[in-house]
Short mmCIF file of C-alpha atoms in Angstrom, two decimals:
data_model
loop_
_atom_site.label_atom_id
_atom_site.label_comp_id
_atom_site.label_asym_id
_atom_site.label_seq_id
_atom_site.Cartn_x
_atom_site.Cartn_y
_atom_site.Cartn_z
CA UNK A 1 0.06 5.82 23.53
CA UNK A 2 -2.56 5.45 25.71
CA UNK A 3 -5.57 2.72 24.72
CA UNK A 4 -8.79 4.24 23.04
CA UNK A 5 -12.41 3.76 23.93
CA UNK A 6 -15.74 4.70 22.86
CA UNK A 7 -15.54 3.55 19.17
CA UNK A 8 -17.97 1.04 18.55
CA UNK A 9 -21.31 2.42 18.96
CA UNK A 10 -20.31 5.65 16.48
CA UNK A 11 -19.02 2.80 13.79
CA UNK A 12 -22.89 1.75 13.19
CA UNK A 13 -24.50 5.09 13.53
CA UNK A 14 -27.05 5.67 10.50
CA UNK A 15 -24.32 9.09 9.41
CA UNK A 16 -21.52 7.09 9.61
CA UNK A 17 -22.73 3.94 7.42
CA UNK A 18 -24.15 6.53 5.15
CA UNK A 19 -21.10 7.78 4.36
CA UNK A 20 -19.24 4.72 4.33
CA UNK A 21 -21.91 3.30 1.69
CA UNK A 22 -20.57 6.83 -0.56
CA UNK A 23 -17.05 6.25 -0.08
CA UNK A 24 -17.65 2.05 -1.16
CA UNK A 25 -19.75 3.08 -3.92
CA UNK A 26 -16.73 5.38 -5.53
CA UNK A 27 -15.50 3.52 -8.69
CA UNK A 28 -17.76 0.35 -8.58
CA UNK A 29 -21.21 1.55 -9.23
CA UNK A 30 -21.10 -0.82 -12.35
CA UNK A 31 -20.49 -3.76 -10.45
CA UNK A 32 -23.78 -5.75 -9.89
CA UNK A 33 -23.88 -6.29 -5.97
CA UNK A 34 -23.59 -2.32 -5.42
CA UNK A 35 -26.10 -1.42 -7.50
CA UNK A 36 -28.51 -4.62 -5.47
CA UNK A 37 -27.14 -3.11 -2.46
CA UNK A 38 -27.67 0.54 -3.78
CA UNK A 39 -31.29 -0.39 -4.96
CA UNK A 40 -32.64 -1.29 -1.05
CA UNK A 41 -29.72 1.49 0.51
CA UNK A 42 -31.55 2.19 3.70
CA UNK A 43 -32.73 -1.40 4.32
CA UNK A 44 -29.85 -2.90 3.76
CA UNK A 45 -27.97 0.08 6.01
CA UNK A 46 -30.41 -0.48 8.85
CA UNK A 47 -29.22 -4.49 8.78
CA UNK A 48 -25.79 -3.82 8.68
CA UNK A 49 -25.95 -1.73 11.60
CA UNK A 50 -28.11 -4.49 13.28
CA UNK A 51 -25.93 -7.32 12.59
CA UNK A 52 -23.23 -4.97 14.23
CA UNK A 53 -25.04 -4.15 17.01
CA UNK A 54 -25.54 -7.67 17.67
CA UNK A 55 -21.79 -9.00 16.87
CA UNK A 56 -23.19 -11.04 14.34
CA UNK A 57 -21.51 -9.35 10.98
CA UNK A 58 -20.90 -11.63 8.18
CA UNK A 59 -17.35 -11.27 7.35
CA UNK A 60 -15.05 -12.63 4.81
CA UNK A 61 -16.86 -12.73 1.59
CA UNK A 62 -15.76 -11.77 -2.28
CA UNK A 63 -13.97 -12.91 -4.72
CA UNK A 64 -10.28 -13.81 -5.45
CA UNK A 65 -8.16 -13.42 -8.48
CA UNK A 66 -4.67 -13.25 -9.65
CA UNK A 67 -3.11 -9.94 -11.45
CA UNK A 68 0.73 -10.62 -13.03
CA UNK A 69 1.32 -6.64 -13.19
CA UNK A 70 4.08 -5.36 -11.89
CA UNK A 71 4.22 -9.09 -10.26
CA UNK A 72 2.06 -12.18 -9.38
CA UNK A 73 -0.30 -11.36 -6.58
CA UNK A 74 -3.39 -12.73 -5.34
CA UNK A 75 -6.13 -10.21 -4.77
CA UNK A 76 -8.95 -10.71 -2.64
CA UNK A 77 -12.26 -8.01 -3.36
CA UNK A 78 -14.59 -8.01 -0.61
CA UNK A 79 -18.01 -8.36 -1.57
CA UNK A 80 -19.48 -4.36 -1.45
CA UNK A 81 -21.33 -4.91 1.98
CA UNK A 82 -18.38 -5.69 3.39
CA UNK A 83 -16.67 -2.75 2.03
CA UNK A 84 -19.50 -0.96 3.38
CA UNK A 85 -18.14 -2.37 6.73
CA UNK A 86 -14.17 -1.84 5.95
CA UNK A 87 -15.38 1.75 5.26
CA UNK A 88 -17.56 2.38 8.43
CA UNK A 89 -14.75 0.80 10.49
CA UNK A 90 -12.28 2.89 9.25
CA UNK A 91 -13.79 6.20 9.40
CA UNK A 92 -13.80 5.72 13.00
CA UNK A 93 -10.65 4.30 13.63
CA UNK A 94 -8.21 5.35 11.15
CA UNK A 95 -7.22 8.77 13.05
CA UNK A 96 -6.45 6.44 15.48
CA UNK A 97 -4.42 4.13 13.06
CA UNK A 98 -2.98 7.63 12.22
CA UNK A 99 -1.59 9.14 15.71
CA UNK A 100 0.20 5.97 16.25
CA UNK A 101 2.64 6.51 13.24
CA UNK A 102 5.55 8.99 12.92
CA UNK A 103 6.08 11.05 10.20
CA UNK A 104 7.74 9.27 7.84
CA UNK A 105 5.57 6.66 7.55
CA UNK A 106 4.02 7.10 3.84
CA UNK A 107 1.39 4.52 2.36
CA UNK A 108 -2.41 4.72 3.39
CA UNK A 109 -2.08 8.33 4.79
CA UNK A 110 -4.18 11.35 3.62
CA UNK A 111 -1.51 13.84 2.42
CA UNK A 112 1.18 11.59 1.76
CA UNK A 113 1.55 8.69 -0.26
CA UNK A 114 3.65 7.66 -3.08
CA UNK A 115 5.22 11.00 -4.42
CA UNK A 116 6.06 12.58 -0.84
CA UNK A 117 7.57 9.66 0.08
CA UNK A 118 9.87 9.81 -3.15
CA UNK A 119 10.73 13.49 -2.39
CA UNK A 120 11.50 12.91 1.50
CA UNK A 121 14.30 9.58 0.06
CA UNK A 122 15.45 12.32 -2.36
CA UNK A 123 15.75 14.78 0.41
CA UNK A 124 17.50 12.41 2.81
CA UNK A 125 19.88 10.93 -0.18
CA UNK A 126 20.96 14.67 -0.69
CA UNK A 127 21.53 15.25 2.95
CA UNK A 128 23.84 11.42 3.35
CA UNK A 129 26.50 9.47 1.59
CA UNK A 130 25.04 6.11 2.26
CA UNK A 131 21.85 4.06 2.46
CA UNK A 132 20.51 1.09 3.26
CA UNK A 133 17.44 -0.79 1.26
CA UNK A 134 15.49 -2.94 3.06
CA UNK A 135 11.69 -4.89 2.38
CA UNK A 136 9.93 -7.53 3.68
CA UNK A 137 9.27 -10.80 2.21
CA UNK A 138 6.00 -11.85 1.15
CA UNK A 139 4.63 -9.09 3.31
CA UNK A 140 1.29 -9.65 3.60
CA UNK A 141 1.13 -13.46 3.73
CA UNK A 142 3.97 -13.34 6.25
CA UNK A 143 1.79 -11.08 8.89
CA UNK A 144 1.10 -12.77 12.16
CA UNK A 145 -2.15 -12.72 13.31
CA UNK A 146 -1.60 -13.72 16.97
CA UNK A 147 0.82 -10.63 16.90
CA UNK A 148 -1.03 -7.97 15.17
CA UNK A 149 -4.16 -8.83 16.82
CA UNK A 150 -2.28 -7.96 20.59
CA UNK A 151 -1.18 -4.83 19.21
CA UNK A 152 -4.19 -3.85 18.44
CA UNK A 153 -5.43 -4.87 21.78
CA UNK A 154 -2.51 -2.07 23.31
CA UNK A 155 -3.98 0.91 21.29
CA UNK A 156 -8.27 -0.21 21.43
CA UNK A 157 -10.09 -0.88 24.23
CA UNK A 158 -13.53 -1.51 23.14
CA UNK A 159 -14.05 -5.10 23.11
CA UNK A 160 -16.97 -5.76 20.66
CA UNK A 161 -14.56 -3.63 18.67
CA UNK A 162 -11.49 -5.56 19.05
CA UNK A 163 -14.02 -8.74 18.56
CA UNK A 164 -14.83 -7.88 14.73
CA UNK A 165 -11.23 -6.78 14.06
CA UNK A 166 -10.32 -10.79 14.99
CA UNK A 167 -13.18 -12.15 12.35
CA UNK A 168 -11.74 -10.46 10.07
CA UNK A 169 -8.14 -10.97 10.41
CA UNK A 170 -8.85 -14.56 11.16
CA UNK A 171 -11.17 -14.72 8.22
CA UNK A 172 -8.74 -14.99 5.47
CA UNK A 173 -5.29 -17.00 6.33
CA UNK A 174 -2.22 -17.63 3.73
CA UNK A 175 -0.63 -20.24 6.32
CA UNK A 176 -1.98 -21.19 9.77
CA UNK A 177 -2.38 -17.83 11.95
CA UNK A 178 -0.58 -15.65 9.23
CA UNK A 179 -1.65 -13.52 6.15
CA UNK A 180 -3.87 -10.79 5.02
CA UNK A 181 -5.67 -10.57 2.20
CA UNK A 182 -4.34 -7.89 -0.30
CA UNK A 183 -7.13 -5.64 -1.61
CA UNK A 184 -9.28 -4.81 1.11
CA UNK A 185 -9.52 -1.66 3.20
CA UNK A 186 -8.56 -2.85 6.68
CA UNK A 187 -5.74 -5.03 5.63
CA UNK A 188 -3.52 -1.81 4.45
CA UNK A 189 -4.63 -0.30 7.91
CA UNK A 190 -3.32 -3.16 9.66
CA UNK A 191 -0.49 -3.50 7.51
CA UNK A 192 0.90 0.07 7.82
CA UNK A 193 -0.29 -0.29 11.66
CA UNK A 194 1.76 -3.48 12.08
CA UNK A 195 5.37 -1.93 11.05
CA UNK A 196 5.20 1.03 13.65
CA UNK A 197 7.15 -0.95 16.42
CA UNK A 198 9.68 -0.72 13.68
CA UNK A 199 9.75 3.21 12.94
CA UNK A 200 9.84 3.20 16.33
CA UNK A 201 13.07 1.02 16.84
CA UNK A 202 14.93 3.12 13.87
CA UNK A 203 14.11 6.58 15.20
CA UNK A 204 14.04 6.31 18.42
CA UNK A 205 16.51 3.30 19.42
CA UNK A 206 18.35 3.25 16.56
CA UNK A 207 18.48 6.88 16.10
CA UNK A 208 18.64 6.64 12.04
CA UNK A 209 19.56 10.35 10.79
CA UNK A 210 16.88 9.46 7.76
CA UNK A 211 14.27 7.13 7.19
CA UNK A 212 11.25 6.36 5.49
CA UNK A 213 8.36 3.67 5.11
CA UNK A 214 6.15 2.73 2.22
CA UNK A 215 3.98 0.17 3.42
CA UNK A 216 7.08 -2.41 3.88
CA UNK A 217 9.71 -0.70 1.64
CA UNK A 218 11.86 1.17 3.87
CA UNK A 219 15.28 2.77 3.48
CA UNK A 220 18.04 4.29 5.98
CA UNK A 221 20.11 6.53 5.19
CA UNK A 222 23.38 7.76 7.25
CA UNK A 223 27.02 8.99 6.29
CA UNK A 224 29.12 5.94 7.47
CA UNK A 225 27.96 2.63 6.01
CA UNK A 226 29.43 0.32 8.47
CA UNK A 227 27.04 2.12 11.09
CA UNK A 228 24.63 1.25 8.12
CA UNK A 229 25.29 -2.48 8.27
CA UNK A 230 25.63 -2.87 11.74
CA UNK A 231 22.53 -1.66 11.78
CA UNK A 232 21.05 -3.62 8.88
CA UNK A 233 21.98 -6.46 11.25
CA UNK A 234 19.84 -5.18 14.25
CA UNK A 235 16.30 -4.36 12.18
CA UNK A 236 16.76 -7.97 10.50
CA UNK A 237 16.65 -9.37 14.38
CA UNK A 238 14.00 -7.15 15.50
CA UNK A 239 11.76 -8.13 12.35
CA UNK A 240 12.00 -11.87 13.38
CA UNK A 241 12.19 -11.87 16.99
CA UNK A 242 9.19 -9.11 17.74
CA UNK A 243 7.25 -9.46 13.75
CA UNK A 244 8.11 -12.81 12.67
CA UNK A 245 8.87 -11.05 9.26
CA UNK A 246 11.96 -12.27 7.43
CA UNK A 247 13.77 -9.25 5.10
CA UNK A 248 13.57 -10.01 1.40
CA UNK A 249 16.84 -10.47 0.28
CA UNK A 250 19.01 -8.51 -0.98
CA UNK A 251 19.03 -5.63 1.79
CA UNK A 252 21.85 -3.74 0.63
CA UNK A 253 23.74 -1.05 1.47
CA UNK A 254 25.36 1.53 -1.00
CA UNK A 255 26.19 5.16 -2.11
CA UNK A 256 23.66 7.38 -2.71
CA UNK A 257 24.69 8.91 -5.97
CA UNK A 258 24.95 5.32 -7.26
CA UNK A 259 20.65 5.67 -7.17
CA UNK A 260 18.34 3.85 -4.98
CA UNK A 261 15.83 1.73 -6.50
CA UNK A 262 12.53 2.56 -4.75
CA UNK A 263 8.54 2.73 -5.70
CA UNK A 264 9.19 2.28 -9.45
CA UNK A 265 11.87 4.74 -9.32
CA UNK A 266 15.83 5.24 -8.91
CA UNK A 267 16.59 8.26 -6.33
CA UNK A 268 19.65 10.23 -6.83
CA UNK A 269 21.15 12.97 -4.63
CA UNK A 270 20.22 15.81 -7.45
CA UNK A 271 17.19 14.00 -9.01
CA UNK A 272 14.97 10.67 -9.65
CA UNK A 273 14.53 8.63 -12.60
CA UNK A 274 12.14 6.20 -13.53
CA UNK A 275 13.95 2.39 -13.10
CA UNK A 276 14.98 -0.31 -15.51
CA UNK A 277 11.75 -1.96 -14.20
CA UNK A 278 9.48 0.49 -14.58
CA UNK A 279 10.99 1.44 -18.18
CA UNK A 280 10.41 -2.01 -19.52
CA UNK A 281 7.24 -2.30 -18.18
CA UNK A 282 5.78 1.12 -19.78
CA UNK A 283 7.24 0.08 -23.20
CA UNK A 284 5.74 -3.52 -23.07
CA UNK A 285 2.10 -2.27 -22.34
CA UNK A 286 1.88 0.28 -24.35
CA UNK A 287 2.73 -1.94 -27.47
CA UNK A 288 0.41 -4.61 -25.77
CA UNK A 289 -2.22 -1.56 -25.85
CA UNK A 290 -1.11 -0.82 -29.34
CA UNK A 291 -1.18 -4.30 -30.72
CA UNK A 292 -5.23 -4.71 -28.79
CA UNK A 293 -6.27 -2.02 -30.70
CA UNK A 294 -4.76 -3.10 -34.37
CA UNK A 295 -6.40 -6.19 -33.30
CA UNK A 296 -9.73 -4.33 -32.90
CA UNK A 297 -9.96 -5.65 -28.85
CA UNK A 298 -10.13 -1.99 -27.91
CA UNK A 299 -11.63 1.52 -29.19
CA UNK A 300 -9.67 4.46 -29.81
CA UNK A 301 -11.02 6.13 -26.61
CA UNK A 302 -10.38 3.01 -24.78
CA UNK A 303 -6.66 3.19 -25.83
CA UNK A 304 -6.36 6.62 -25.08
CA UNK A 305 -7.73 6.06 -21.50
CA UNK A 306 -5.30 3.25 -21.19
CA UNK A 307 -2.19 5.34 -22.58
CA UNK A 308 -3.17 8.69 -20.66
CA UNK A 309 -3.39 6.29 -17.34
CA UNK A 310 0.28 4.98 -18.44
CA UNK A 311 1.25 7.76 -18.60
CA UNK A 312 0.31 9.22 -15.32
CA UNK A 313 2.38 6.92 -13.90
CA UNK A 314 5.68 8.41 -15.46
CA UNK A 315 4.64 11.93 -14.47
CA UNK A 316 5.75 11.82 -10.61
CA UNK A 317 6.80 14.98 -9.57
CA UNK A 318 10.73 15.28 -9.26
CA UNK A 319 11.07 12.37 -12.12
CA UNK A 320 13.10 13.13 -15.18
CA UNK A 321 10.70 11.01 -17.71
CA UNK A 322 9.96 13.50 -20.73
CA UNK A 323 12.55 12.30 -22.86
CA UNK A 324 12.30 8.41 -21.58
CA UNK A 325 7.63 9.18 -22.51
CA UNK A 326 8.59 10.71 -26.01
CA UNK A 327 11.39 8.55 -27.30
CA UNK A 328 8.93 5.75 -26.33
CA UNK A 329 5.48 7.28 -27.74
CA UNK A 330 7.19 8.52 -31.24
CA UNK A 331 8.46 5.06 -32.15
CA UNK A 332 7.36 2.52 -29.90
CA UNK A 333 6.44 -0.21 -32.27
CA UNK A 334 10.44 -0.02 -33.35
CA UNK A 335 11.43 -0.71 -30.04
CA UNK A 336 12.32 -3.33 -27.82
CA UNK A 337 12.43 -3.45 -23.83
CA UNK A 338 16.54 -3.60 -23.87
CA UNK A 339 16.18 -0.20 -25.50
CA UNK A 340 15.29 1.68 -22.09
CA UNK A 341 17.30 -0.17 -19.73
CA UNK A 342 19.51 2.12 -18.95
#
């Protein structure tokens, strides 16, 4: 793919911060610095697209904290002129981001995400007797900088551009040169961006029969599964020699109507579940939800909010949950996680 120019100047027009300042402001109009920022918009616009201008963008501020749900991570929110920023960048340069990736590539992409890539491993587990699970370790800690930083430099060419992409990678570091911080804007970009050499390698070099990518989840699937391991063998080099990514162990390979385990759910041949994991962890919050509200910690419409939105979760389509929802919402006080395992 050939490098792409003319980018930096249309990141701080007025139009474009304006709408990046819409898209920041979705879902965080309560928080205090966005309704400061909001409260002196257009002089606070006209000084971001200065400091731009100028190279001279303050990057790397917010806050950190730690959620435990579905696992311990550490999430870093950028303060809301920087996701003013995140936002203007990517409105340029995400269609960019986006011709570099093939098709099955599923997280951070308008019309795909979660769900389609659940139906394309169902598709591909119906289609193959065999597949192989693979994910990275650490992900996002273990992300080079010195490496994602000259891959950008192959598909940009602006370099006031390619500038402001290193202060921000550099600005935030898990280990010396590696790491980006979960929870802002650019970092999935990157992160999505920075696994393409390996769709690449499976499709092209590898010639997988079926594949697909969910930020670092991947799977493979094929008819023979010594072809499968061989080649389990040969993406486990290429992550460490050309990424400096180790897999997460186990990578496995396995039948597909045994089930894959894959973004909360198990994928069958015929049909998806939801996982032991993903069982467990609806029952457990929604007697944590139950108990908070006994406890007066939460209104009624609170814990309806909080029940419809766990919910949602179990209502992917393609996922055989009714029964699983209703045998937990009928009784769930009598219940105990070992109940839905299955």
């Amino acid at each position: 793919m050939q490098r792409v120019g003319g980018l930096w100047e249309r990141i701080w027009q007025h139009e474009n911060l304006e709408l990046a300042f819409c898209k920041a402001l979705r879902g965080k109009r309560r928080r205090e610095d966005a309704q400061e920022f909001a409260a002196r918009r257009e002089e606070n616009l006209e000084r971001l697209a200065e400091d731009l201008s100028a190279g001279t963008v303050a990057v790397g501020e917010g806050t950190q904290f730690t959620i435990y749900d579905p696992k311990k991570r550490l999430i870093t929110a950028p303060c809301f002129r920087e996701r003013v920023l995140h936002h203007a960048i990517m409105n340029v340069c995400e269609p960019v981001f986006e011709r570099s990736l093939i098709a099955d590539t599923f997280a951070c992409r308008r019309g795909k995400g979660r769900i389609a890539a659940l139906l394309r491993a169902r598709q591909f587990a119906a289609q193959h007797a065999c597949f192989l699970k693979m994910d990275v370790r650490k992900y996002f800690d273990s992300v080079s900088h010195e490496v994602l930083l000259g891959k950008l430099a192959r598909l940009f060419k602006d370099v006031p551009l390619l500038e402001l992409f290193r202060r921000i990678i550099e600005s935030y570091a898990s280990a010396p040169g590696r790491g980006l911080p979960i929870g802002s804007l650019t970092s999935q970009h990157f992160a999505n961006f920075y696994l393409g050499p390996l769709d690449r390698l499976v499709k092209q070099d590898l010639r997988v029969a079926g594949y697909a990518r969910y930020m670092d989840d991947f799977g493979l699937w094929e008819d023979d599964s010594r072809q499968l391991t061989v080649k389990m063998g040969q993406v486990t080099e290429f992550l460490g020699d050309e990424l400096r990514l180790t897999p997460n162990p186990p990578s496995y390979v396995q039948r597909t109507r045994q089930g894959m385990d894959w973004l909360g759910c198990r994928v069958y041949p015929s049909h998806m579940t939801l996982n032991r994991r993903s069982r467990r962890r609806f029952a457990h919050k929604l007697r944590v939800y139950e108990a908070m509200f006994a406890a007066g910690q939460m209104d009624e419409c609170e814990l309806q909010r909080r029940v419809e939105s766990l919910v949602a979760f179990t209502r992917t389509e393609g996922v055989s949950s009714w029964q699983f929802r209703r045998s937990v919402l009928e009784k769930p006080s009598r219940r105990t996680d070992s109940d839905f395992e299955p």
